[in-house]
PDB file of C-alpha atoms and ligand atoms in Angstrom:
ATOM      1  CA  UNK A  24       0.000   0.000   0.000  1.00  0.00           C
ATOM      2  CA  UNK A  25       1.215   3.649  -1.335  1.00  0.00           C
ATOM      3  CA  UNK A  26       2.144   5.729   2.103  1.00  0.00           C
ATOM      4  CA  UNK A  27       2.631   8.967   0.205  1.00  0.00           C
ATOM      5  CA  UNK A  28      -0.189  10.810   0.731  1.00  0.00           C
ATOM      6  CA  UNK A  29      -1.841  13.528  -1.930  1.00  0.00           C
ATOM      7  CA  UNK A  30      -0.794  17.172  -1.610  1.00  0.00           C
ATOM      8  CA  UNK A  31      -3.346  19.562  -2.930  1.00  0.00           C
ATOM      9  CA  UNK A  32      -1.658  22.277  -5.038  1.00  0.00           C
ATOM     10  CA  UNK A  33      -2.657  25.778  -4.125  1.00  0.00           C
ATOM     11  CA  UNK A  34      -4.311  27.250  -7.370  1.00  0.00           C
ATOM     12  CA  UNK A  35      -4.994  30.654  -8.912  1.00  0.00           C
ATOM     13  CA  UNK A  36      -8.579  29.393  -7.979  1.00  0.00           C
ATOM     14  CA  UNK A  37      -8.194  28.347  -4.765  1.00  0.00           C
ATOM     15  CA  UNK A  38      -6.921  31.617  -4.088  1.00  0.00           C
ATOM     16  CA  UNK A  39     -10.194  33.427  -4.827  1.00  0.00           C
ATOM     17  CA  UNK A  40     -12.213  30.792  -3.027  1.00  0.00           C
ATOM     18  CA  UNK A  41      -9.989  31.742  -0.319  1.00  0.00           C
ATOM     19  CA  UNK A  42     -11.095  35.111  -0.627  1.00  0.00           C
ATOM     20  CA  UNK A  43     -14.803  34.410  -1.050  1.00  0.00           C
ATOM     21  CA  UNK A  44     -15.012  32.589   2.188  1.00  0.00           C
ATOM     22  CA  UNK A  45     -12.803  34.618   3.733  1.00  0.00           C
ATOM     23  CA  UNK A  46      -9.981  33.260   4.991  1.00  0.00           C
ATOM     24  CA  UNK A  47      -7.004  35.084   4.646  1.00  0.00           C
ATOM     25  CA  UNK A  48      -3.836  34.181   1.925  1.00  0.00           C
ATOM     26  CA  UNK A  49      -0.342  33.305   4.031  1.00  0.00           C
ATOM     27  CA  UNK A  50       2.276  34.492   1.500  1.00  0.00           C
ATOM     28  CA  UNK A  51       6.325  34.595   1.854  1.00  0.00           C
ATOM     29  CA  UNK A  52       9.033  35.081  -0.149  1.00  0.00           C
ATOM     30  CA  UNK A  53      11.709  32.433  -0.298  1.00  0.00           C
ATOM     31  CA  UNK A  54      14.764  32.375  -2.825  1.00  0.00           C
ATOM     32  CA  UNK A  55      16.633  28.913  -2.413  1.00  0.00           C
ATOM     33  CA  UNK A  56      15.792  25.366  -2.737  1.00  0.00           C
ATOM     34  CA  UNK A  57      16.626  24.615   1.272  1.00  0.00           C
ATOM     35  CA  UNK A  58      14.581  27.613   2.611  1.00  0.00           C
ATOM     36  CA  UNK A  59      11.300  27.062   0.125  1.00  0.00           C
ATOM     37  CA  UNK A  60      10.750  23.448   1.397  1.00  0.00           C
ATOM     38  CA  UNK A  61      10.833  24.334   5.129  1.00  0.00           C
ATOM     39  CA  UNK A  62       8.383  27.085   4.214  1.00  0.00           C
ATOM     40  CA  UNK A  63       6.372  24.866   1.910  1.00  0.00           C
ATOM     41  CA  UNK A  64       6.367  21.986   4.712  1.00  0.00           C
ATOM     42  CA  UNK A  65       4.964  24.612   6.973  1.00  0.00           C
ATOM     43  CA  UNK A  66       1.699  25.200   4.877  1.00  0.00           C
ATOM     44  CA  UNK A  67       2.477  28.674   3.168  1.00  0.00           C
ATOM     45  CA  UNK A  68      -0.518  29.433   0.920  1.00  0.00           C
ATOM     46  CA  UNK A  69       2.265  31.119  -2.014  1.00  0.00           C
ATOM     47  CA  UNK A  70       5.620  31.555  -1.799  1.00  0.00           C
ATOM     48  CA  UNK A  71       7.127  34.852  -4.061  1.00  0.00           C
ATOM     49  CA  UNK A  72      10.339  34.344  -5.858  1.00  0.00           C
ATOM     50  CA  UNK A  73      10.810  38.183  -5.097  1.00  0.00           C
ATOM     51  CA  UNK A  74      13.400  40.425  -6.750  1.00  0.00           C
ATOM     52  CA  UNK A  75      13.938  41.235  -2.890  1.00  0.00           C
ATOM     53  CA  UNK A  76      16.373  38.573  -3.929  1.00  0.00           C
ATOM     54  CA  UNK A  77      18.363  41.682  -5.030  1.00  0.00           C
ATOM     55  CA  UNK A  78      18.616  43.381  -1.392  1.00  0.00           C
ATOM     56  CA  UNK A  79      18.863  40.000   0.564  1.00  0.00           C
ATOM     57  CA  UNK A  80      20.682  37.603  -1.135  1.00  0.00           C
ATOM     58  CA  UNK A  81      22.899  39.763  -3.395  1.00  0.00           C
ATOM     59  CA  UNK A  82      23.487  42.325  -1.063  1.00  0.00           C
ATOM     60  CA  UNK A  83      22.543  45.467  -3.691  1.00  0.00           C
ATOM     61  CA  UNK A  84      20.814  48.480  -2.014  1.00  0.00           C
ATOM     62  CA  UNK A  85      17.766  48.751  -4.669  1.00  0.00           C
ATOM     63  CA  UNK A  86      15.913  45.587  -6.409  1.00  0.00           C
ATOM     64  CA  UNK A  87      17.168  47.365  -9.816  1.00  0.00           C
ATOM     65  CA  UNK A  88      20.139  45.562 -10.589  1.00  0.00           C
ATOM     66  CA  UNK A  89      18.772  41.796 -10.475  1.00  0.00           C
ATOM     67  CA  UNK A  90      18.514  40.287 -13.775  1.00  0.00           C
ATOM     68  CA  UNK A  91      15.953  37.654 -15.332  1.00  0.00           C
ATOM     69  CA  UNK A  92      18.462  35.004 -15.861  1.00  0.00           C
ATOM     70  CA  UNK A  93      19.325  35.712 -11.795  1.00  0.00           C
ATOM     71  CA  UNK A  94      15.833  35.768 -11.051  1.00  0.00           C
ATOM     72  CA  UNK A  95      15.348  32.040 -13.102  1.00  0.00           C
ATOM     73  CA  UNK A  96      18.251  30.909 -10.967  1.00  0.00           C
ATOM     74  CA  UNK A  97      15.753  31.693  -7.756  1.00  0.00           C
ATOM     75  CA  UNK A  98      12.598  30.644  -9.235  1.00  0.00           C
ATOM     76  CA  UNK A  99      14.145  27.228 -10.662  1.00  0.00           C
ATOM     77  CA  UNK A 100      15.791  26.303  -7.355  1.00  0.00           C
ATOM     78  CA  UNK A 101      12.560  27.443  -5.078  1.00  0.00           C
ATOM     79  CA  UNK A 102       9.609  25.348  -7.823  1.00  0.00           C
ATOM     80  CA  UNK A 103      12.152  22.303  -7.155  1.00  0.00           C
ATOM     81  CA  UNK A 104      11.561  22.293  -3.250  1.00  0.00           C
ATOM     82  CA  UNK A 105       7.575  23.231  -3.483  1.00  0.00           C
ATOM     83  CA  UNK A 106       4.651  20.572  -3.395  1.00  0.00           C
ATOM     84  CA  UNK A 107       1.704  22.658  -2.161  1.00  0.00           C
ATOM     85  CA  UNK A 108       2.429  26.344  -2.444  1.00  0.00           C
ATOM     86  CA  UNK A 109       1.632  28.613  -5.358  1.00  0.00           C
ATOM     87  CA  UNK A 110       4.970  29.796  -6.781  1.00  0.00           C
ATOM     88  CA  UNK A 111       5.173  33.441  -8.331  1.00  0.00           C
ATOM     89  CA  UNK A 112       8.376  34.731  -9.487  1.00  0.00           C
ATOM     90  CA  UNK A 113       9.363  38.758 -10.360  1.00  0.00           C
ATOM     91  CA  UNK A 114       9.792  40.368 -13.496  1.00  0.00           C
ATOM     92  CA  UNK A 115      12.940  42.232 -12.848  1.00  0.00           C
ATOM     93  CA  UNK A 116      13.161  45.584 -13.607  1.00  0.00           C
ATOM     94  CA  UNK A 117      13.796  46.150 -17.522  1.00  0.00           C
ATOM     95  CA  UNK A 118      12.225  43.313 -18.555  1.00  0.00           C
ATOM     96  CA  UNK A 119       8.595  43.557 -19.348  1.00  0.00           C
ATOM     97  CA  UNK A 120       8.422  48.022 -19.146  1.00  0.00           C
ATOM     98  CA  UNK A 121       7.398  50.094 -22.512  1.00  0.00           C
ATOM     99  CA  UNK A 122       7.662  46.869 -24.880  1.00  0.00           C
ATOM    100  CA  UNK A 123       5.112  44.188 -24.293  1.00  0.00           C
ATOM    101  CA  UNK A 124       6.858  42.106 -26.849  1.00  0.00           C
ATOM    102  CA  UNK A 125       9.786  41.951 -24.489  1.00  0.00           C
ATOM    103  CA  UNK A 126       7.795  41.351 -21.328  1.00  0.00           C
ATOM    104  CA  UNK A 127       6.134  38.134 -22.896  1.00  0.00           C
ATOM    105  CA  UNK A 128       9.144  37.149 -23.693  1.00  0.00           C
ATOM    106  CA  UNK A 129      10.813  37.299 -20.230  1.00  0.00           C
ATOM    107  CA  UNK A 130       7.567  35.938 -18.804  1.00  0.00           C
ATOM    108  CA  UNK A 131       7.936  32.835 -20.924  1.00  0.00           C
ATOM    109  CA  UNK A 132      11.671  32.482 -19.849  1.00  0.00           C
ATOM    110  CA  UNK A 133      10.768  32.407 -16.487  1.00  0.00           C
ATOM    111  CA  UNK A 134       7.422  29.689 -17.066  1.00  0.00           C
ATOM    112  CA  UNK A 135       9.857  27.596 -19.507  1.00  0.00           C
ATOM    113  CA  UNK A 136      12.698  27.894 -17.188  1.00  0.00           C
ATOM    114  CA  UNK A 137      11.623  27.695 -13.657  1.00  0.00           C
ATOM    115  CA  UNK A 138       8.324  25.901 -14.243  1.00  0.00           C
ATOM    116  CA  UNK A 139       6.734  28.596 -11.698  1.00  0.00           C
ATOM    117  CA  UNK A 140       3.092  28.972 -11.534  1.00  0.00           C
ATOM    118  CA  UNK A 141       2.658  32.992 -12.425  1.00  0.00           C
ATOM    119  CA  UNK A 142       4.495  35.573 -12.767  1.00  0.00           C
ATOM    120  CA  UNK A 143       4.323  39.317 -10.754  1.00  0.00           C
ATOM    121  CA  UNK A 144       5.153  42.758 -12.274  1.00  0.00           C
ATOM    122  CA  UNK A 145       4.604  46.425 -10.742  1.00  0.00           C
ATOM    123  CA  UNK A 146       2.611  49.058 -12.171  1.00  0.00           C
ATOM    124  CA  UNK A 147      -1.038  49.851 -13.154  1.00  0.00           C
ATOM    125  CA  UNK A 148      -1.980  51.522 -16.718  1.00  0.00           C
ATOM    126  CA  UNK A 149       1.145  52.065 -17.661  1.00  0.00           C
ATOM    127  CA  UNK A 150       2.001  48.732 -18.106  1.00  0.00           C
ATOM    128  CA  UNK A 151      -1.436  47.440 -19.376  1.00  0.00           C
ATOM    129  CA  UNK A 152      -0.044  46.200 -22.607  1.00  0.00           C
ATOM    130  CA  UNK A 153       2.372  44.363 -20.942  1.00  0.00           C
ATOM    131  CA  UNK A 154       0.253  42.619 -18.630  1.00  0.00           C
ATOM    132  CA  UNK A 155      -2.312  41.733 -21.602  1.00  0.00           C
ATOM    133  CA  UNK A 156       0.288  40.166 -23.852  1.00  0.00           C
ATOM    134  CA  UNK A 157       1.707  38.544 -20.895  1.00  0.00           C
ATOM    135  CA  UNK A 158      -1.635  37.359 -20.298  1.00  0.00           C
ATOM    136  CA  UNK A 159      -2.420  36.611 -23.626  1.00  0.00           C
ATOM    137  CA  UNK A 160      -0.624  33.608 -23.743  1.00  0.00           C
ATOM    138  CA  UNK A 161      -2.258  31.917 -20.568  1.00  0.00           C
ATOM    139  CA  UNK A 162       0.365  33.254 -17.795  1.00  0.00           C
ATOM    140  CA  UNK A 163      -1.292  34.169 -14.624  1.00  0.00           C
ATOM    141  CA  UNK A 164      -0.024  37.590 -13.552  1.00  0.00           C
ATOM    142  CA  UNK A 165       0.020  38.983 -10.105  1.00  0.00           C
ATOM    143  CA  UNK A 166      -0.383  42.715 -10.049  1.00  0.00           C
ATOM    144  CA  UNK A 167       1.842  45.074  -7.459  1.00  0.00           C
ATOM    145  CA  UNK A 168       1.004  48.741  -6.483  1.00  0.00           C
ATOM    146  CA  UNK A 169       1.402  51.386  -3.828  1.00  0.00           C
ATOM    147  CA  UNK A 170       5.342  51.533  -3.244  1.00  0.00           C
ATOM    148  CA  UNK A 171       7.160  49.605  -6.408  1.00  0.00           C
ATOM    149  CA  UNK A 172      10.367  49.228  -5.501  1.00  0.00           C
ATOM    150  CA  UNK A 173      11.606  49.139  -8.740  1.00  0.00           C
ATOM    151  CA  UNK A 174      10.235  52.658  -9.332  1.00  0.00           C
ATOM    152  CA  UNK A 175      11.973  53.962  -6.096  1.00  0.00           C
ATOM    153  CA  UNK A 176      14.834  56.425  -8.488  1.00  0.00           C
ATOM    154  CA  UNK A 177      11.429  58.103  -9.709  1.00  0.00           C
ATOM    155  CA  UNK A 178      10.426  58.773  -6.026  1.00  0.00           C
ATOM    156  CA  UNK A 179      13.831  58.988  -4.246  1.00  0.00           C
ATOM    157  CA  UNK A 180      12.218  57.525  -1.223  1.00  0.00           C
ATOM    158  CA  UNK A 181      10.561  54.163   0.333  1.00  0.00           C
ATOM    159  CA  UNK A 182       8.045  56.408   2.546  1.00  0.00           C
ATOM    160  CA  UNK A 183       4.244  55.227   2.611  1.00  0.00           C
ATOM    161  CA  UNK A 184       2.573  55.842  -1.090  1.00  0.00           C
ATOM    162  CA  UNK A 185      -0.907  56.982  -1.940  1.00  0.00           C
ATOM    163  CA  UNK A 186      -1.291  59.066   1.123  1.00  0.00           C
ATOM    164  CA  UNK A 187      -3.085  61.552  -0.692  1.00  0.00           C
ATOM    165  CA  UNK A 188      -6.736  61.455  -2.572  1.00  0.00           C
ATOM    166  CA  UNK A 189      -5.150  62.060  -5.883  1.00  0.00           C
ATOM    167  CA  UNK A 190      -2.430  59.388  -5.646  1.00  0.00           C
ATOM    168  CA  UNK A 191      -5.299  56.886  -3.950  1.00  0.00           C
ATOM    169  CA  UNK A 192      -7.172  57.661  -6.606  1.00  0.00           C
ATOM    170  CA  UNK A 193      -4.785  56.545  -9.136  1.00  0.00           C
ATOM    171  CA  UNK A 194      -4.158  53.752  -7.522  1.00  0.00           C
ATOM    172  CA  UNK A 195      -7.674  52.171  -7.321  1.00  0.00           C
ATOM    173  CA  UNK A 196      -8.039  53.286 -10.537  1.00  0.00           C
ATOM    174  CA  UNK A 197      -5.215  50.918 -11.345  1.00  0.00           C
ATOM    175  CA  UNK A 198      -6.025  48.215  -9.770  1.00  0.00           C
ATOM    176  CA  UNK A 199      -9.714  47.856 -11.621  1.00  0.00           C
ATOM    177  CA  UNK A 200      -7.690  47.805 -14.690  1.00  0.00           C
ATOM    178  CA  UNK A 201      -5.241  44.936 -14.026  1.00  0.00           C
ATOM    179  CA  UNK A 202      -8.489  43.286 -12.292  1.00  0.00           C
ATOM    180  CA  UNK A 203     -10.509  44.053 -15.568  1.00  0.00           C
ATOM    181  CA  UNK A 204      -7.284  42.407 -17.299  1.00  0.00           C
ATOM    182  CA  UNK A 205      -7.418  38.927 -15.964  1.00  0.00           C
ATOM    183  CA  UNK A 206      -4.812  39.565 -12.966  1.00  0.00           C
ATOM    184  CA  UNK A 207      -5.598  37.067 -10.823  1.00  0.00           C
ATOM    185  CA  UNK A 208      -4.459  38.979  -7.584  1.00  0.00           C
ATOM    186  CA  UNK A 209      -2.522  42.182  -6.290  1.00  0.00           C
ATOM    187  CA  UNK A 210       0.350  42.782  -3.787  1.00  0.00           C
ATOM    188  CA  UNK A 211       0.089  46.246  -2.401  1.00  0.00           C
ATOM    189  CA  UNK A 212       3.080  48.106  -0.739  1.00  0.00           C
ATOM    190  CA  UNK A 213       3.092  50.377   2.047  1.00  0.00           C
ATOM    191  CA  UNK A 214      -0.347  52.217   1.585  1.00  0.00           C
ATOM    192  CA  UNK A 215      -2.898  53.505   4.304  1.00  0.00           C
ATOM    193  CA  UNK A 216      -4.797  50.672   5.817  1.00  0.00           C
ATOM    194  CA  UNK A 217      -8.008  52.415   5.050  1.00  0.00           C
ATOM    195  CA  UNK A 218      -7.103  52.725   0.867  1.00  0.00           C
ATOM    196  CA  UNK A 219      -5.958  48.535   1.497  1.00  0.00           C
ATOM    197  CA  UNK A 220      -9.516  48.622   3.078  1.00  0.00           C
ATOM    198  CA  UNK A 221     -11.193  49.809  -0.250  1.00  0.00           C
ATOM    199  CA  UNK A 222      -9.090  47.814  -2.885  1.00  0.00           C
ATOM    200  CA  UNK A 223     -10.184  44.981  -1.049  1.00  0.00           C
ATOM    201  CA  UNK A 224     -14.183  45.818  -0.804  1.00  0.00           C
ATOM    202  CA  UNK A 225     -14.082  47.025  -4.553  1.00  0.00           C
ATOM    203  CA  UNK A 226     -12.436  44.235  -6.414  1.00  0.00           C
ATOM    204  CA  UNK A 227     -13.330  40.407  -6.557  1.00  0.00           C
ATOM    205  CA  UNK A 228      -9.869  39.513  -6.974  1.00  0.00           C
ATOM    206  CA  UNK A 229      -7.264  38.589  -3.843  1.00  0.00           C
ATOM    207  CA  UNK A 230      -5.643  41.907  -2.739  1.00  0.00           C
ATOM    208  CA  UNK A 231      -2.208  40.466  -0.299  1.00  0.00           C
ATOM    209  CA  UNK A 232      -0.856  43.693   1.697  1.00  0.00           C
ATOM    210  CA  UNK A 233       3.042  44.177   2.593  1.00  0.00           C
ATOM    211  CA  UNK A 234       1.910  47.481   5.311  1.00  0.00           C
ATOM    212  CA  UNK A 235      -1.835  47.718   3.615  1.00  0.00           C
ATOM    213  CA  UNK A 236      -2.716  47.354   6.628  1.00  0.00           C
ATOM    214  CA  UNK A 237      -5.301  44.240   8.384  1.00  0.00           C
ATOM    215  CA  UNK A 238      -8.407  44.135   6.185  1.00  0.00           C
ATOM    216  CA  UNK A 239      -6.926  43.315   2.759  1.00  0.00           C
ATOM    217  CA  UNK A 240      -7.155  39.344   1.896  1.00  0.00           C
ATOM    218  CA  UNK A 241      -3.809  38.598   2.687  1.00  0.00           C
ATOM    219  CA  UNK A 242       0.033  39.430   4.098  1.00  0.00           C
ATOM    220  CA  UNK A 243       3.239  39.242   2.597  1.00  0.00           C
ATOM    221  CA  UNK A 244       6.863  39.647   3.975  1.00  0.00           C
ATOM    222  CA  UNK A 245      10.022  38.429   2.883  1.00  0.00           C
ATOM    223  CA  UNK A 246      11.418  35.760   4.780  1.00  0.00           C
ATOM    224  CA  UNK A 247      15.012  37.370   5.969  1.00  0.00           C
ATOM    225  CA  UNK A 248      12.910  40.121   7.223  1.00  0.00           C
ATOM    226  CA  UNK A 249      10.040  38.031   9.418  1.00  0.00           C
ATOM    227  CA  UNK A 250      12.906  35.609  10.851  1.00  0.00           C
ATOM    228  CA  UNK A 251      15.053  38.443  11.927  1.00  0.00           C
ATOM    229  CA  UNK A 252      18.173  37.612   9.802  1.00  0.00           C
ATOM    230  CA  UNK A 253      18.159  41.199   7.887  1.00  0.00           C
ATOM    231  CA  UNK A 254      19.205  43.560  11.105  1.00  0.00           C
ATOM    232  CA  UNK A 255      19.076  47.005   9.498  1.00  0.00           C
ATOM    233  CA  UNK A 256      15.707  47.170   8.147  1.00  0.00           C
ATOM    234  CA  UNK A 257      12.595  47.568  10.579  1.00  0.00           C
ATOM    235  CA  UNK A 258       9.917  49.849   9.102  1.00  0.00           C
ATOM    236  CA  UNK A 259       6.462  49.613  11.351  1.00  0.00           C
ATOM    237  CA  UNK A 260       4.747  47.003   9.099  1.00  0.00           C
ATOM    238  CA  UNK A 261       7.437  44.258  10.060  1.00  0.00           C
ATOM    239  CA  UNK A 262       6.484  42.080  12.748  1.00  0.00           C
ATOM    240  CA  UNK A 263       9.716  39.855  13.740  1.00  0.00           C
ATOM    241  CA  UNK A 264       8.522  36.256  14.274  1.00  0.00           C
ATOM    242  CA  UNK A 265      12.388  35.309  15.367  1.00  0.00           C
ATOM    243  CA  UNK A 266      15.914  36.457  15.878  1.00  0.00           C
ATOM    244  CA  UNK A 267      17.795  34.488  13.781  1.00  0.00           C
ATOM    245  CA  UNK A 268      20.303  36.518  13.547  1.00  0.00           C
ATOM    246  CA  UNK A 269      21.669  35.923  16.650  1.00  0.00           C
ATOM    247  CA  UNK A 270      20.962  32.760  17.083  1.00  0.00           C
ATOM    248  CA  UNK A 271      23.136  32.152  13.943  1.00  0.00           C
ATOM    249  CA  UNK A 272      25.735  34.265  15.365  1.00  0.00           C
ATOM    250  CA  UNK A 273      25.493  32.081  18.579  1.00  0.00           C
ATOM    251  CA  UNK A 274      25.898  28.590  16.820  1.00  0.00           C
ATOM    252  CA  UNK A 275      28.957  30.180  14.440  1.00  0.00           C
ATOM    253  CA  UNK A 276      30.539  31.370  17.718  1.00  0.00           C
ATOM    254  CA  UNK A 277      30.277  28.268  19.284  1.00  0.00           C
ATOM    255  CA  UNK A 278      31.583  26.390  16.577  1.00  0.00           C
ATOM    256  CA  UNK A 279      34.667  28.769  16.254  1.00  0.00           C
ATOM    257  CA  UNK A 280      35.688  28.109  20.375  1.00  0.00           C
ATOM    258  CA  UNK A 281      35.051  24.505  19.499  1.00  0.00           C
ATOM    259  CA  UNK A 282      37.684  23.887  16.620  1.00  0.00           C
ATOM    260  CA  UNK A 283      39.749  26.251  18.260  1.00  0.00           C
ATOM    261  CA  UNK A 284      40.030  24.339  21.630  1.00  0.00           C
ATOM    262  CA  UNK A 285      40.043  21.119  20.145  1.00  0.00           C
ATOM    263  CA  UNK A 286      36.825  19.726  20.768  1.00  0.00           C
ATOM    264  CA  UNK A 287      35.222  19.379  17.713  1.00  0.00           C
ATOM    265  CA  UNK A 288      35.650  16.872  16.381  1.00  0.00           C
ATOM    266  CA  UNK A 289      35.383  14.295  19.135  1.00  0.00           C
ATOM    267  CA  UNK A 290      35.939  10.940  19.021  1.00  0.00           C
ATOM    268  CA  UNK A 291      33.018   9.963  17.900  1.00  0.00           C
ATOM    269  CA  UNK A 292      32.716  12.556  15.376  1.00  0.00           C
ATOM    270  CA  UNK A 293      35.730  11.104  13.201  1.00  0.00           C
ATOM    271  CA  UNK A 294      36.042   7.831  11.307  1.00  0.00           C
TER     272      UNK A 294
HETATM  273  O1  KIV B  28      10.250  41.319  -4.063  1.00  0.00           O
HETATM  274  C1  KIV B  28       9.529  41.181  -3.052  1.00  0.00           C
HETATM  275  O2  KIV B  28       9.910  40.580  -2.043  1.00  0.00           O
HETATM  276  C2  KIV B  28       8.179  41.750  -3.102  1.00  0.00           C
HETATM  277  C3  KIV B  28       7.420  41.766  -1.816  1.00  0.00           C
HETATM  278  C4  KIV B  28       7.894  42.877  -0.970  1.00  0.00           C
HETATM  279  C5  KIV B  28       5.964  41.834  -2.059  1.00  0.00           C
HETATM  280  O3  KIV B  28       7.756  42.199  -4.106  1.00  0.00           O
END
C-alpha cells in the first residue's frame, strides 16, 4: 500500500475561493531550494520568488540591478523544493516596461525555465499592454502597487505611497484595470490601511498587503525580514517572528571556540 499521501496544489482558484469565504492568503518570499521546502512543509498558501532577492541575497541596495536570468536561478531552485504552495516569481526591472513584446518574452523564460506557476510585475496603466500580452498567452499575472520598488529612483524615497486622494485615486483606478485584465491577484506596498480597506471591498480579486494594513485578503513579507536575519531594516509594518540573527551568530561562535580548543571533532565525530 502507497504511504505517500496527496498534496493539494494551491491554485490561482483556490486563491479566490480563499477570498470568497474569507480566509485570509499566508504568502512569503523564499529564494533557495533549502529555505522554500521548510516554508512549503509549513503550509504557506504562495511563496514569491521576489526580486527582494536583489537586497537580501545579493546584497545590492535597490531591487534594480537583479537580472531575469538571476531571477530564473531563484525561481528554478525554489519550484524544485515546493509541493503545495503557489509559486510566483518577479519580473525584474527592464524586462517587461514600454515593450510588451519583451515582457512576454521574459515571462515565458521564467514559465519555460523555472516551471513557476505565475508571474508578478509592478505598475497599473502604464504597463497594461504588458500585462495583456503577458496574459495573452495563458500566464497568470500577479499585479503590485502602492510603493514599487523598482520605481523607487522616480520617487527617491521608500516612505508610505498613496497618502493623498489624488495618488489613492490613481491607484484604485489601477487596480480595476489589471483586475478588468485577468490579474488574478494584487500585492500592495506600504499604503494607508483604510485605501488597502477599499481595494479589497471594490475588487473580486485577492488583494495580499506588505503594510496595507489588516483588512486586505492577505500578508506578505520576505522571509530574511520576518525571521530576523536582515538587522538594518525595521519599518512599522514588520512584525519579527524570530531572531535568527543571533541565534546564527550564537551557533557560528560556538563552533569557532570549538575547533579552536580542540573539541570538535570528538571521538566519535571522526572515522
Ligand atoms: O520582491 C519582493 O519581495 C516583493 C514583496 C515585498 C511583495 O515584491
Amino acid at each position: 500500500m502507497s504511504v505517500h499521501k496527496q498534496v493539494r496544489k494551491v491554485t490561482t482558484h483556490r486563491l479566490s475561493e480563499m477570498k470568497l469565504r474569507g480566509e485570509k492568503i499566508s504568502m512569503l518570499t523564499s529564494y533557495d531550494f533549502s529555505m522554500a521546502q521548510l516554508v512549503d512543509q509549513a503550509g504557506i498558501d504562495v511563496i514569491l520568488v521576489g526580486d527582494s532577492a536583489s537586497n537580501v541575497m545579493a546584497g545590492n541596495q535597490t531591487t534594480l540591478p537583479i537580472t531575469l536570468d538571476h531571477m530564473i536561478y531563484h525561481g528554478r531552485s525554489v519550484v524544485k523544493a515546493v509541493k503545495r504552495a503557489l509559486v510566483v516569481v518577479d519580473l525584474p526591472f527592464g524586462t517587461y516596461q514600454g515593450n510588451s513584446k519583451k515582457a512576454l518574452s521574459s515571462a515565458i523564460r521564467i514559465m519555460k525555465e523555472t516551471a513557476t506557476d505565475a508571474v508578478k510585475l509592478e505598475g497599473g496603466s502604464e504597463v497594461l499592454d504588458s500585462v495583456n500580452r503577458i496574459l495573452s498567452a495563458g500566464i497568470p499575472v500577479m499585479g503590485h502597487l502602492g510603493l514599487m520598488p523598482q520605481s523607487i529612483n522616480k520617487f527617491g524615497t521608500y516612505s508610505v505611497r498613496a497618502k493623498e486622494e489624488e495618488e489613492a485615486e490613481k491607484l484604485i483606478s489601477d487596480a480595476k484595470v489589471l483586475e478588468e485584465a485577468g490579474c488574478f491577484a494584487i500585492v500592495l506596498e506600504k499604503i494607508p490601511a483604510s485605501l488597502g480597506e477599499r481595494v479589497s471591498k471594490e475588487l473580486n480579486i485577492p488583494i495580499i498587503g506588505i503594510g496595507a494594513g489588516g483588512k486586505v485578503d492577505g500578508q506578505v513579507l520576505v522571509i530574511h525580514d520576518m525571521l530576523g536575519i536582515t538587522q538594518q531594516f525595521s519599518p512599522r509594518f514588520l512584525r519579527r517572528y524570530h531572531n535568527l540573527a543571533d541565534e546564527i551568530k550564537g551557533a557560528v561562535n560556538h563552533y569557532i571556540t570549538d575547533v579552536k580548543s580542540g573539541d570538535f571533532p570528538n571521538d566519535k565525530e571522526q572515522y
